[in-house]
Amino acid sequence: MRRKMLQFLLIATLFCNPLFSLAQVAPIAQSVTGRVICGYQAWFNTFGDGSPVARWRHWSAGQYQSNNGVPAPGAITFEAYPDVTEYAPGNLFQTSLGNLNNGQPSKLFSSWYYNVIDLHFKWMQDNGIDGAALQRFLGETRDGVFRTNRDSVTQRLRRAAEKYQRSFYIMYDMSADDTTYFKNDWLHIENDLNVVNSPYYAHQDGKPVVCIWGFGLTDRVSAPANSLAIINWLKAKGYYVIGGVPTYWRTGVNDTHPGYSAVFDAFDMISPWSVGRFGDNTGADNFKNNQIVPDLAYCNTHNIDYQPVIFSGFAWSNWNGGTRNQISRNKGEFFWRQLYNIRNAGLSTAYIAMFDEYDEGTNIMKMADSYFAVPNNQYFLTSSADGTYIGSDFYLRLVGRATQVLKGDQPLTTNVPIPYSTAPLWFRTSVEADYDAMLIWTNSADPSSVPQNVSAPLCGVVTGETSHTGPSSIRVSGTDNSTGTSYYYFRAFDVNIPVNAATKLSFWTYPTNNLSRYVTVDLVMTDGTTLRDIGATDQNGTSMHPGAGHGVVNNWRRIFSNIGSWLNGKTIDRIMIAYDHGGETGSFKTYIEDIIISDTITVNSPLRTAAVTEANAKTAIDESSLSGSLQVYPQPATNTAILKFRNGWKGNGVVTILNVNGTAAGQQVINIEGGQASLPVSELRSGMYFLRVEQKGRSVTQKLVVTH
């Protein structure tokens, strides 16, 4: 059920299926012009999710009423791995893929659940995205199983759209070879599902909106008379009809059947498909000049509205072969160039393909950010695949900014204007090519320090020597030629990370001899301050200066520092890896891995003790200290705990996680909104903990049970 992309080896899947009826316009419903709408598939199913589909679908090719076809290495149909850390445990299902490289089980969500759709629409609201076009494949609905599933998803989407005040409409993927079947299905939507009457169903010019995608495509039946009849039938019923049309609709060549000009002219709005029609910024510029500008001129002349399509990137190597990261996202610049061109053409409307399209890697929804977050035995596309750390929510935030730009609420910039990552996770890498942030500089001295007495200095990524996570690591080597002062500070990563009180640095080190212990990670701030010279210490109270020595020879050891205690309010400009030692000469070689900068809970290795019992906990903290002003759920928590407050708690607070013996196991700044906040707990071992929340001189304490 995929759209063949004639000309660029790509498929097009897109849409969404919004619903409205010929009822009068609800005052809350908003237009599609001047708005950013995301295509929403909601087509992922898992065996055991309770849906009529009753199989794995779109994650893999599952068998009906069977776990056969469970996603496994080489048996998957999606390219980008989702970030599932915010889903409820009951909405996730175990695959036969290996564990994620952070040790967590490889689980996937089902779109069948209302909670899943609810979370997606919350992300839309959080990022200021206007709404969604819900896909409805006409051919799929001929099967009663899939029709029932799609009907239920449609009604659940309505609930979520109304809850988060996002507009929606139905978008059909179809051809023109069965006019009667389409009419019956649409009447079913009108009369039985009744979603068109939602106050958030999109209207344009006082009319409810419906989109038809596929008329005129050369991979579909050529029946222009049937196509025109469907459009006119909808318009006669009072609908505003959008046409998802072939790229070359205006000229009738390449992907477009001839004889469709009257069909295209009948639409109220034209939305030409562009996914895969170009693969870089130059191609985007050419597409603007050759397609968008003349398309828009034609539409203006013929009184047709115009909705250009923007996509983030494309790949389908897992599903259909081909090149990994085939159309690179280029750290958001590819998406942004399309936005830039559309805005410069005078447009304020856009369709984003797609919100949740993990199959072909066009998703803007949260995705695995790095090698840590994908299964250990199967390739998947990550947000950082282009070699720079990009947070899992980056494309949601980028579309949110694009929405502001199109509405004139933010200025149009030439390049991506938002940070690559935000709190709580600022940076992490295991330096695995195709997945992770890679060294910006190799064998390069940082300009903040002139090297002294070190020859043959090398700092680069190596594979197959020794590593902590995955096959690669950073190897730092050289020869110290002086018993006096010797040092070499390598610049490694270019970042822009604001430090707060909860920010922490973590990395793993493997020194190959005693001299190699004097290699460590250092940071330089925008004001010139360095981590090594500000008095910072690690988990053992040892100075973070490389000259202090770290790690154990021929062993991997984790180094951890609460850098926010010394650098709060500053901004990290570069990550360095440095050798600094005096009094010895000789060669050194050290491996560095798994560099993480985060505000989230990062548990120090010595504190990751075995699970403890509730009886043990009572010896450390008196139960009478627990406050009814704080509720923590679910109990037990797996990935995320929700903290619910009473008595007017709001704004930022600091959570300290205590082991049963009263020792701090971690700390995090939280933002309390609407009386509650979320707390990631995936790095805590199973067992009993106590959460102490402090804010403005007051504190509350409550129990937390964690299980994995």
XYZ file of C-alpha atoms in Angstrom:
708
model
C 0.000 0.000 0.000
C 2.797 2.397 -0.653
C 3.063 5.120 -3.212
C 5.691 4.460 -5.808
C 7.906 7.376 -6.425
C 8.611 7.334 -10.120
C 11.905 9.100 -10.661
C 13.782 9.011 -7.418
C 13.479 5.514 -6.036
C 11.139 6.594 -3.274
C 7.812 5.800 -1.947
C 5.297 8.165 -0.780
C 3.201 7.470 2.152
C 1.594 10.255 3.749
C -1.503 11.257 5.058
C -4.031 11.446 7.402
C -7.718 11.291 7.377
C -9.527 14.212 8.784
C -13.225 14.134 9.331
C -15.981 16.694 9.117
C -19.554 16.827 8.067
C -21.709 19.274 6.248
C -22.806 20.737 9.557
C -22.315 24.435 10.088
C -18.790 25.559 10.896
C -17.951 25.173 14.550
C -16.406 28.393 15.863
C -13.300 26.603 17.175
C -12.471 24.858 13.903
C -9.748 26.669 11.987
C -8.666 26.906 8.395
C -6.018 24.933 6.544
C -4.610 27.993 4.788
C -2.018 29.747 6.899
C -1.484 26.601 8.953
C 0.960 23.699 9.222
C -0.650 20.265 9.047
C 1.195 16.968 9.558
C 0.336 13.747 7.814
C -0.530 11.183 10.479
C -0.532 7.447 9.703
C -1.462 5.843 13.050
C -0.944 2.474 11.365
C 1.448 0.651 13.716
C 0.077 -2.496 15.327
C 1.556 -5.193 17.539
C 0.351 -8.701 18.210
C -1.386 -8.663 21.585
C -2.483 -5.019 21.486
C -6.167 -6.047 21.398
C -6.815 -4.432 18.028
C -8.828 -6.070 15.237
C -5.614 -6.198 13.171
C -4.255 -8.788 15.631
C -0.729 -8.931 14.221
C 2.500 -6.985 13.854
C 1.924 -4.417 11.138
C 4.148 -1.730 9.647
C 6.869 -2.634 12.148
C 7.078 -5.939 10.307
C 5.005 -8.277 8.152
C 3.109 -10.171 10.820
C 0.574 -12.966 10.480
C -3.046 -12.552 11.549
C -3.768 -13.655 15.133
C -0.178 -14.758 15.600
C 3.125 -13.472 16.911
C 4.739 -14.880 13.777
C 6.480 -12.046 12.032
C 7.495 -10.317 15.265
C 10.199 -7.742 14.409
C 13.595 -9.450 14.321
C 16.926 -8.822 12.609
C 16.331 -8.799 8.869
C 12.556 -9.088 9.357
C 11.434 -5.491 9.766
C 9.708 -2.919 7.574
C 10.741 0.350 9.212
C 13.852 2.489 9.007
C 13.882 4.887 11.957
C 13.675 3.505 15.482
C 11.223 5.395 17.707
C 12.081 6.920 21.048
C 9.674 4.996 23.298
C 10.779 6.345 26.684
C 7.562 8.312 27.241
C 5.050 5.577 26.455
C 3.180 3.732 29.187
C 4.569 0.210 29.728
C 1.222 -1.323 28.768
C 1.405 0.321 25.339
C 4.780 -1.256 24.491
C 5.432 -4.755 23.159
C 8.585 -6.833 23.182
C 10.249 -7.571 19.850
C 12.746 -10.273 18.913
C 15.376 -7.646 18.225
C 18.320 -7.467 20.593
C 18.305 -5.165 23.593
C 18.996 -1.517 22.946
C 22.646 -0.621 23.337
C 21.833 1.064 26.661
C 20.658 -2.327 27.964
C 16.931 -1.631 27.781
C 14.660 -4.170 26.036
C 13.673 -3.418 22.435
C 9.968 -2.595 22.585
C 7.608 -0.864 20.162
C 4.298 0.953 20.603
C 0.909 0.246 19.060
C -1.093 3.071 17.450
C -4.265 1.246 18.525
C -4.138 2.706 22.013
C -5.776 5.997 22.832
C -2.883 6.788 25.213
C -0.458 6.588 22.305
C -2.486 8.939 20.098
C -3.003 11.195 23.109
C 0.784 11.433 23.618
C 1.329 12.288 19.959
C -1.201 15.103 20.068
C 0.335 16.356 23.283
C 3.632 16.618 21.406
C 1.840 18.610 18.708
C 0.471 21.007 21.296
C 3.774 21.237 23.180
C 5.543 22.275 19.994
C 2.851 24.527 18.530
C 2.019 22.310 15.537
C -1.453 23.142 14.231
C -2.870 19.705 13.541
C -2.982 16.475 11.594
C -4.449 14.957 8.464
C -5.431 11.398 9.360
C -4.713 8.852 6.654
C -7.405 6.515 5.405
C -6.382 4.034 2.725
C -9.519 3.266 0.768
C -8.268 -0.116 -0.419
C -7.399 -1.151 3.131
C -10.919 -0.431 4.388
C -12.362 -3.075 2.059
C -11.161 -5.582 4.672
C -13.484 -5.423 7.672
C -10.623 -6.025 10.112
C -8.693 -3.009 8.906
C -11.796 -0.874 8.499
C -12.800 -1.489 12.118
C -9.271 -0.691 13.258
C -9.155 2.492 11.209
C -12.600 3.584 12.416
C -11.553 3.196 16.050
C -8.317 5.087 15.498
C -10.311 7.891 13.847
C -12.595 8.278 16.848
C -9.684 8.164 19.273
C -7.856 10.772 17.263
C -10.887 13.027 17.572
C -10.743 12.755 21.369
C -7.057 13.637 21.420
C -7.471 16.507 18.952
C -10.224 18.025 21.075
C -8.257 17.522 24.288
C -5.170 19.289 22.912
C -7.079 21.725 20.697
C -5.452 20.584 17.448
C -7.379 20.650 14.178
C -7.707 17.536 12.020
C -9.247 16.315 8.812
C -9.552 13.053 6.857
C -7.141 12.361 4.022
C -7.900 9.498 1.649
C -5.250 7.557 -0.223
C -7.109 6.175 -3.239
C -7.554 5.911 -6.989
C -10.656 6.620 -9.059
C -11.667 3.066 -9.937
C -14.492 2.637 -7.430
C -16.657 5.705 -7.028
C -19.442 3.833 -5.257
C -17.194 2.325 -2.604
C -15.709 5.712 -1.761
C -19.125 7.333 -1.406
C -20.329 4.605 0.920
C -17.217 4.894 3.056
C -17.520 8.644 3.313
C -21.191 8.399 4.286
C -20.076 5.910 6.963
C -17.663 8.527 8.299
C -20.352 11.209 8.230
C -23.241 9.249 9.668
C -21.688 6.505 11.811
C -18.386 7.884 13.059
C -19.741 11.443 13.133
C -16.278 12.953 13.573
C -16.873 15.716 11.054
C -19.010 17.433 13.655
C -16.069 17.824 16.025
C -15.400 21.471 16.875
C -11.780 20.773 15.873
C -12.499 19.269 12.501
C -10.850 21.632 9.990
C -12.950 24.077 7.964
C -11.945 26.352 5.158
C -14.172 29.113 3.783
C -16.954 27.845 6.024
C -16.712 24.300 4.664
C -15.467 21.094 6.289
C -12.262 19.795 4.732
C -11.516 16.454 3.090
C -8.385 15.534 1.152
C -8.151 13.045 -1.712
C -4.626 11.809 -2.478
C -3.660 9.888 -5.584
C -5.804 11.078 -8.485
C -3.755 11.259 -11.667
C -0.719 9.292 -10.475
C 0.650 7.017 -13.167
C 0.844 4.043 -10.793
C -2.949 4.186 -10.396
C -5.949 3.735 -12.643
C -6.462 6.534 -15.128
C -10.144 7.436 -14.854
C -10.436 11.223 -14.920
C -14.227 11.158 -15.284
C -14.576 9.085 -12.104
C -12.115 11.329 -10.271
C -13.998 14.451 -11.257
C -17.304 12.861 -10.223
C -15.985 12.190 -6.711
C -14.708 15.740 -6.315
C -17.966 17.250 -7.532
C -20.010 14.944 -5.291
C -18.082 16.130 -2.237
C -18.282 19.782 -3.255
C -22.027 19.469 -3.827
C -22.338 18.201 -0.266
C -20.608 21.369 0.950
C -17.027 20.191 1.387
C -13.765 21.976 0.734
C -11.712 19.394 -1.200
C -7.911 19.237 -1.145
C -6.116 17.292 -3.864
C -2.942 15.436 -2.980
C -1.695 15.393 -6.551
C 1.337 14.164 -8.524
C 4.435 16.335 -8.586
C 4.027 17.239 -12.253
C 0.262 17.758 -12.149
C 0.439 21.113 -13.908
C 2.375 19.877 -16.953
C 0.925 16.354 -17.099
C 4.275 14.552 -17.519
C 6.485 12.072 -15.631
C 4.376 10.849 -12.684
C 1.090 12.265 -14.052
C -1.518 10.722 -16.356
C -2.520 12.969 -19.255
C -6.076 14.216 -19.399
C -6.378 15.207 -15.744
C -6.269 18.997 -16.012
C -10.032 19.370 -15.404
C -9.729 17.142 -12.330
C -6.924 19.213 -10.849
C -8.729 22.465 -11.604
C -11.774 21.192 -9.696
C -9.932 20.955 -6.367
C -10.238 23.807 -3.855
C -6.619 23.299 -2.841
C -3.688 21.613 -4.589
C -0.952 19.826 -2.595
C 1.695 18.369 -4.953
C 3.755 15.466 -3.594
C 7.467 16.233 -3.288
C 8.943 13.462 -1.131
C 11.965 12.011 -2.916
C 11.787 14.409 -5.842
C 15.049 16.001 -4.699
C 17.720 15.002 -2.208
C 19.704 18.051 -1.129
C 19.495 21.818 -0.747
C 20.370 22.475 -4.378
C 17.603 20.131 -5.428
C 15.200 21.920 -3.103
C 16.107 25.234 -4.717
C 15.551 23.814 -8.186
C 12.228 22.356 -7.097
C 11.130 25.751 -5.859
C 12.042 27.451 -9.133
C 10.737 24.749 -11.441
C 7.679 23.557 -9.553
C 6.552 25.631 -6.577
C 6.752 29.101 -8.138
C 4.965 28.219 -11.414
C 2.517 25.953 -9.536
C 1.622 28.820 -7.244
C 1.209 31.231 -10.147
C -1.145 28.775 -11.864
C -3.176 28.302 -8.682
C -3.466 32.035 -8.111
C -4.717 32.498 -11.668
C -7.273 29.700 -11.298
C -8.441 30.622 -7.776
C -7.034 27.441 -6.219
C -5.327 27.406 -2.813
C -1.831 25.881 -2.611
C -0.335 23.620 0.081
C 3.328 22.695 -0.509
C 4.799 19.553 1.062
C 7.932 19.542 3.253
C 9.794 16.391 4.277
C 12.690 15.852 6.679
C 14.643 13.181 4.767
C 14.141 9.687 3.412
C 15.491 6.115 3.607
C 14.059 2.614 3.435
C 17.092 0.320 3.544
C 15.503 -1.988 6.132
C 12.264 -2.400 4.232
C 13.088 -2.112 0.559
C 16.857 -2.103 0.306
C 18.796 0.913 -0.864
C 21.264 3.243 0.781
C 21.247 3.972 4.467
C 20.309 7.575 5.208
C 19.559 7.942 1.484
C 18.286 11.516 1.643
C 20.191 12.920 4.568
C 18.399 15.202 6.982
C 21.629 17.201 7.228
C 20.978 18.258 10.832
C 17.635 19.789 9.889
C 19.080 22.002 7.147
C 17.369 19.986 4.387
C 13.963 20.541 5.977
C 14.751 24.173 6.718
C 15.798 24.957 3.140
C 12.397 23.785 1.941
C 10.721 25.972 4.580
C 12.935 28.900 3.597
C 11.984 28.536 -0.068
C 8.280 28.224 0.668
C 8.246 31.302 2.858
C 10.241 33.310 0.319
C 7.681 32.338 -2.296
C 5.099 34.182 -0.179
C 3.394 31.094 1.257
C 2.155 30.635 4.814
C 0.717 27.123 4.439
C 2.507 23.755 4.547
C 1.895 20.029 4.789
C 4.535 18.007 6.661
C 5.197 14.483 5.388
C 5.045 12.831 7.838
C 4.454 12.944 11.584
C 4.894 9.233 12.358
C 6.331 7.695 9.186
C 9.096 5.545 10.677
C 8.761 3.138 7.720
C 10.528 5.440 5.268
C 12.362 7.614 7.742
C 10.391 10.786 7.040
C 9.037 10.998 10.598
C 9.260 14.166 12.643
C 8.064 12.283 15.729
C 10.575 11.421 18.437
C 13.193 8.939 17.284
C 16.259 7.198 18.651
C 18.932 9.833 19.132
C 22.046 7.652 19.033
C 23.587 4.192 19.054
C 22.534 3.865 22.704
C 18.853 3.890 21.727
C 18.720 1.273 18.940
C 18.819 -2.549 19.098
C 22.278 -4.080 19.304
C 21.824 -6.422 16.324
C 20.036 -4.381 13.665
C 20.734 -1.094 11.882
C 18.239 1.742 12.340
C 18.309 5.401 11.372
C 18.869 7.796 14.283
C 18.442 11.550 14.580
C 22.252 11.915 14.940
C 23.085 9.860 11.835
C 24.699 12.865 10.135
C 27.490 12.983 12.724
C 26.190 15.747 15.017
C 24.234 15.063 18.193
C 20.558 15.783 17.486
C 18.024 15.244 20.274
C 15.118 12.852 19.783
C 12.569 15.711 19.748
C 14.520 18.002 17.416
C 12.197 17.681 14.409
C 9.100 18.311 16.501
C 10.721 21.515 17.708
C 11.856 22.381 14.184
C 8.347 22.022 12.768
C 7.089 24.109 15.668
C 9.506 26.877 14.719
C 8.568 26.510 11.047
C 4.940 27.034 12.036
C 5.884 30.271 13.806
C 7.895 31.457 10.800
C 5.066 30.789 8.355
C 2.682 32.714 10.585
C 5.097 35.633 10.896
C 5.636 35.128 14.617
C 9.352 34.387 14.165
C 11.794 35.783 11.587
C 12.820 33.727 8.578
C 16.452 32.656 8.857
C 18.723 31.086 6.259
C 19.755 28.217 8.533
C 18.247 26.166 11.330
C 17.588 28.606 14.191
C 16.932 26.233 17.110
C 19.347 24.270 19.350
C 20.096 20.697 18.366
C 19.172 19.436 21.814
C 17.441 20.619 24.951
C 17.217 19.531 28.579
C 17.490 17.042 30.018
C 19.751 15.231 27.526
C 22.237 17.580 25.914
C 24.751 15.249 24.314
C 25.701 11.609 24.089
C 27.813 9.560 21.751
C 29.414 6.166 21.476
C 31.131 7.420 18.270
C 29.494 4.820 16.050
C 29.372 5.901 12.393
C 25.823 6.118 10.914
C 24.346 6.548 14.397
C 26.244 9.048 16.536
C 27.883 12.400 16.888
C 31.392 11.944 15.485
C 34.567 13.906 16.136
C 34.397 17.316 14.497
C 38.178 17.527 14.639
C 40.730 14.710 14.376
C 44.325 15.045 15.630
C 43.724 18.759 16.177
C 45.005 20.873 19.073
C 42.425 23.091 20.728
C 43.191 26.790 20.177
C 42.780 27.446 23.905
C 46.062 25.660 24.718
C 49.457 25.508 22.975
C 50.790 21.908 23.115
C 53.923 21.227 25.101
C 56.432 18.353 24.786
C 54.148 15.757 23.191
C 55.122 14.155 19.898
C 53.068 12.037 17.465
C 49.789 13.265 18.986
C 46.729 11.408 17.710
C 43.055 11.661 18.577
C 40.576 9.829 16.373
C 37.881 7.173 16.182
C 39.047 3.563 15.819
C 37.044 0.383 15.327
C 37.822 -3.142 16.494
C 40.493 -2.348 19.093
C 38.761 -1.965 22.442
C 35.441 -0.328 23.197
C 32.794 -0.075 25.884
C 29.621 0.198 23.760
C 29.629 -0.922 20.146
C 32.766 -1.595 18.101
C 34.214 1.940 18.066
C 35.940 4.244 20.522
C 38.111 7.361 20.578
C 41.810 6.562 20.777
C 44.174 9.198 22.156
C 47.899 8.525 21.901
C 51.290 10.186 21.786
C 54.696 10.349 23.403
C 55.587 12.510 26.403
C 59.113 13.793 25.816
C 59.748 15.759 29.016
C 59.875 15.138 32.743
C 58.677 18.697 33.092
C 55.361 20.048 31.855
C 53.782 18.076 29.021
C 50.273 18.404 27.650
C 48.165 18.227 24.531
C 44.534 19.339 24.511
C 42.680 17.913 21.513
C 39.522 19.627 20.382
C 36.899 16.986 19.712
C 33.259 18.154 19.542
C 31.736 21.536 18.774
C 28.692 22.049 21.028
C 26.542 24.765 22.545
C 25.275 23.452 25.874
C 23.914 25.705 28.635
C 24.886 24.346 32.038
C 22.526 24.415 35.004
C 22.855 23.170 38.573
C 21.818 19.627 37.625
C 24.089 19.184 34.590
C 26.445 16.219 34.711
C 29.289 14.837 32.610
C 29.893 11.125 32.240
C 32.340 9.120 30.136
C 34.242 5.826 30.134
C 38.026 5.535 29.964
C 40.434 2.680 29.262
C 44.112 3.552 29.922
C 46.629 1.041 28.548
C 49.450 1.960 30.943
C 49.982 4.239 33.918
C 50.917 7.224 31.756
C 47.651 6.759 29.881
C 45.693 7.502 33.074
C 46.451 11.190 32.491
C 44.028 11.423 29.574
C 40.520 12.676 30.290
C 37.609 14.690 28.922
C 37.779 18.441 29.410
C 35.337 21.230 28.569
C 35.898 24.805 27.462
C 33.179 27.403 28.033
C 32.237 30.331 25.820
C 33.863 32.639 28.356
C 37.155 30.696 28.241
C 36.627 28.854 31.527
C 37.750 25.215 31.479
C 36.492 22.304 33.538
C 40.033 21.336 34.534
C 40.858 24.669 36.152
C 37.604 25.431 37.961
C 38.000 22.917 40.786
C 35.558 20.289 39.540
C 35.886 16.747 40.886
C 34.632 13.311 39.891
C 32.522 10.829 41.854
C 35.526 9.924 43.988
C 36.493 13.495 44.815
C 39.406 13.405 42.330
C 40.059 16.567 40.355
C 38.733 16.555 36.802
C 42.112 17.926 35.682
C 43.790 15.304 33.455
C 46.925 15.666 35.541
C 45.106 14.096 38.493
C 44.931 10.710 36.752
C 41.788 8.661 36.182
C 40.797 5.083 35.590
C 42.434 1.680 36.021
C 45.023 0.306 33.609
C 43.552 -2.144 31.068
C 40.038 -1.753 32.469
C 37.017 0.261 31.439
C 35.984 2.667 34.191
C 33.276 5.308 34.295
C 34.144 8.877 35.278
C 31.257 11.005 36.479
C 31.124 14.656 37.563
C 28.321 16.960 38.698
C 29.739 19.758 36.566
C 26.762 22.008 37.301
C 28.150 22.541 40.783
C 31.039 24.490 39.245
C 29.808 25.645 35.822
C 26.183 26.598 36.501
C 25.134 29.473 34.235
C 27.962 28.994 31.740
C 27.765 27.521 28.232
C 29.943 24.676 26.961
C 31.540 25.651 23.662
C 33.750 22.632 22.944
C 34.416 19.175 24.306
C 38.123 18.395 24.478
C 40.095 15.229 25.215
C 43.398 15.984 26.868
C 46.687 14.510 28.013
C 48.401 16.495 30.785
C 51.190 15.160 33.008
C 54.551 16.033 34.447
C 57.417 13.996 35.868
C 57.422 11.043 33.449
C 58.225 10.332 29.856
C 57.023 7.611 27.535
C 54.164 6.651 25.295
C 50.490 6.790 26.236
C 47.365 5.352 24.627
C 43.904 5.758 26.086
C 40.452 4.887 24.798
C 37.485 7.153 25.575
C 33.845 6.112 25.105
C 30.217 6.937 25.869
C 30.491 10.675 26.527
C 27.225 11.992 27.982
C 26.214 15.474 29.150
C 22.793 15.465 30.743
C 20.583 17.016 33.408
C 18.716 13.770 33.857
C 19.300 11.142 36.502
C 22.700 9.634 35.930
C 23.419 7.060 38.562
C 26.975 6.674 39.710
C 28.186 3.101 39.225
C 28.876 2.394 42.938
C 25.279 3.331 43.736
C 23.817 0.820 41.302
C 23.442 -1.740 44.055
C 21.201 -4.767 44.118
C 17.474 -4.326 44.568
C 16.405 -3.653 48.153
C 13.259 -4.483 50.019
C 10.698 -2.167 51.512
C 11.625 -3.477 54.943
C 15.209 -2.280 54.424
C 13.921 1.109 53.324
C 12.140 1.682 56.608
C 15.433 1.562 58.453
C 16.780 4.469 56.427
C 13.846 6.879 56.159
C 10.946 7.071 58.539
C 7.640 6.553 56.744
C 6.249 9.494 58.686
C 8.394 11.798 56.570
C 6.440 10.901 53.443
C 4.095 13.658 52.334
C 0.549 13.419 51.051
C 1.309 16.529 48.997
C 3.208 14.364 46.522
C 1.927 11.305 44.694
C 4.222 9.190 42.517
C 2.896 6.828 39.865
C 2.932 4.329 38.284
C 4.175 2.113 41.072
C 6.346 0.397 40.064
C 7.755 2.685 37.357
C 9.818 1.394 34.441
C 10.947 4.275 32.250
C 9.217 7.389 33.572
C 7.591 8.301 36.873
C 4.906 10.979 37.127
C 5.067 13.287 40.144
C 1.717 14.827 41.056
C 1.712 17.737 43.514
C -0.909 19.403 45.637
C -0.970 22.830 47.274
C 0.136 24.970 44.339
C 3.513 23.532 43.409
C 4.631 24.913 40.040
C 7.775 25.947 38.213
C 11.242 24.457 38.600
C 12.133 22.147 41.457
C 15.060 19.870 42.288
C 14.505 16.137 42.795
C 17.070 14.183 44.795
C 16.827 10.393 44.476
C 17.865 8.601 47.617
C 18.808 4.970 48.077
C 17.327 3.167 51.056
C 20.445 3.968 53.058
C 19.874 7.664 52.486
C 22.688 8.054 49.938
C 21.949 10.263 46.934
C 21.671 8.206 43.737
C 21.020 11.127 41.431
C 19.515 14.562 41.064
C 17.478 16.350 38.439
C 15.789 19.689 37.841
C 12.093 19.235 36.974
C 9.497 21.628 35.626
C 6.149 21.354 37.396
C 3.258 22.295 35.104
C -0.405 21.746 35.864
C 0.556 20.292 39.225
C 2.721 17.510 37.842
C 6.106 16.686 36.347
C 7.761 13.675 34.731
C 10.950 12.030 35.962
C 12.935 9.551 33.785
C 14.016 6.529 35.825
C 15.312 4.121 33.186
C 18.886 4.388 34.493
C 17.932 3.362 38.027
C 18.192 -0.292 38.922
C 15.117 -2.113 40.118
C 14.372 -1.482 43.770
C 13.048 0.983 46.331
C 13.969 4.679 46.297
C 12.814 7.897 47.939
C 12.251 11.126 46.035
C 12.916 14.377 47.863
C 11.599 17.398 45.936
C 12.786 20.851 46.987
C 11.527 24.212 45.837
C 11.664 27.684 47.350
C 12.636 26.509 50.818
C 10.060 23.710 51.078
C 10.426 19.996 50.422
C 8.312 16.847 50.130
C 9.376 13.204 50.145
C 7.683 10.142 48.693
C 8.516 6.523 47.836
C 9.286 5.223 44.369
C 9.535 1.595 43.295
C 11.430 0.934 40.064
C 11.355 -2.279 38.058
C 12.769 -3.218 34.656
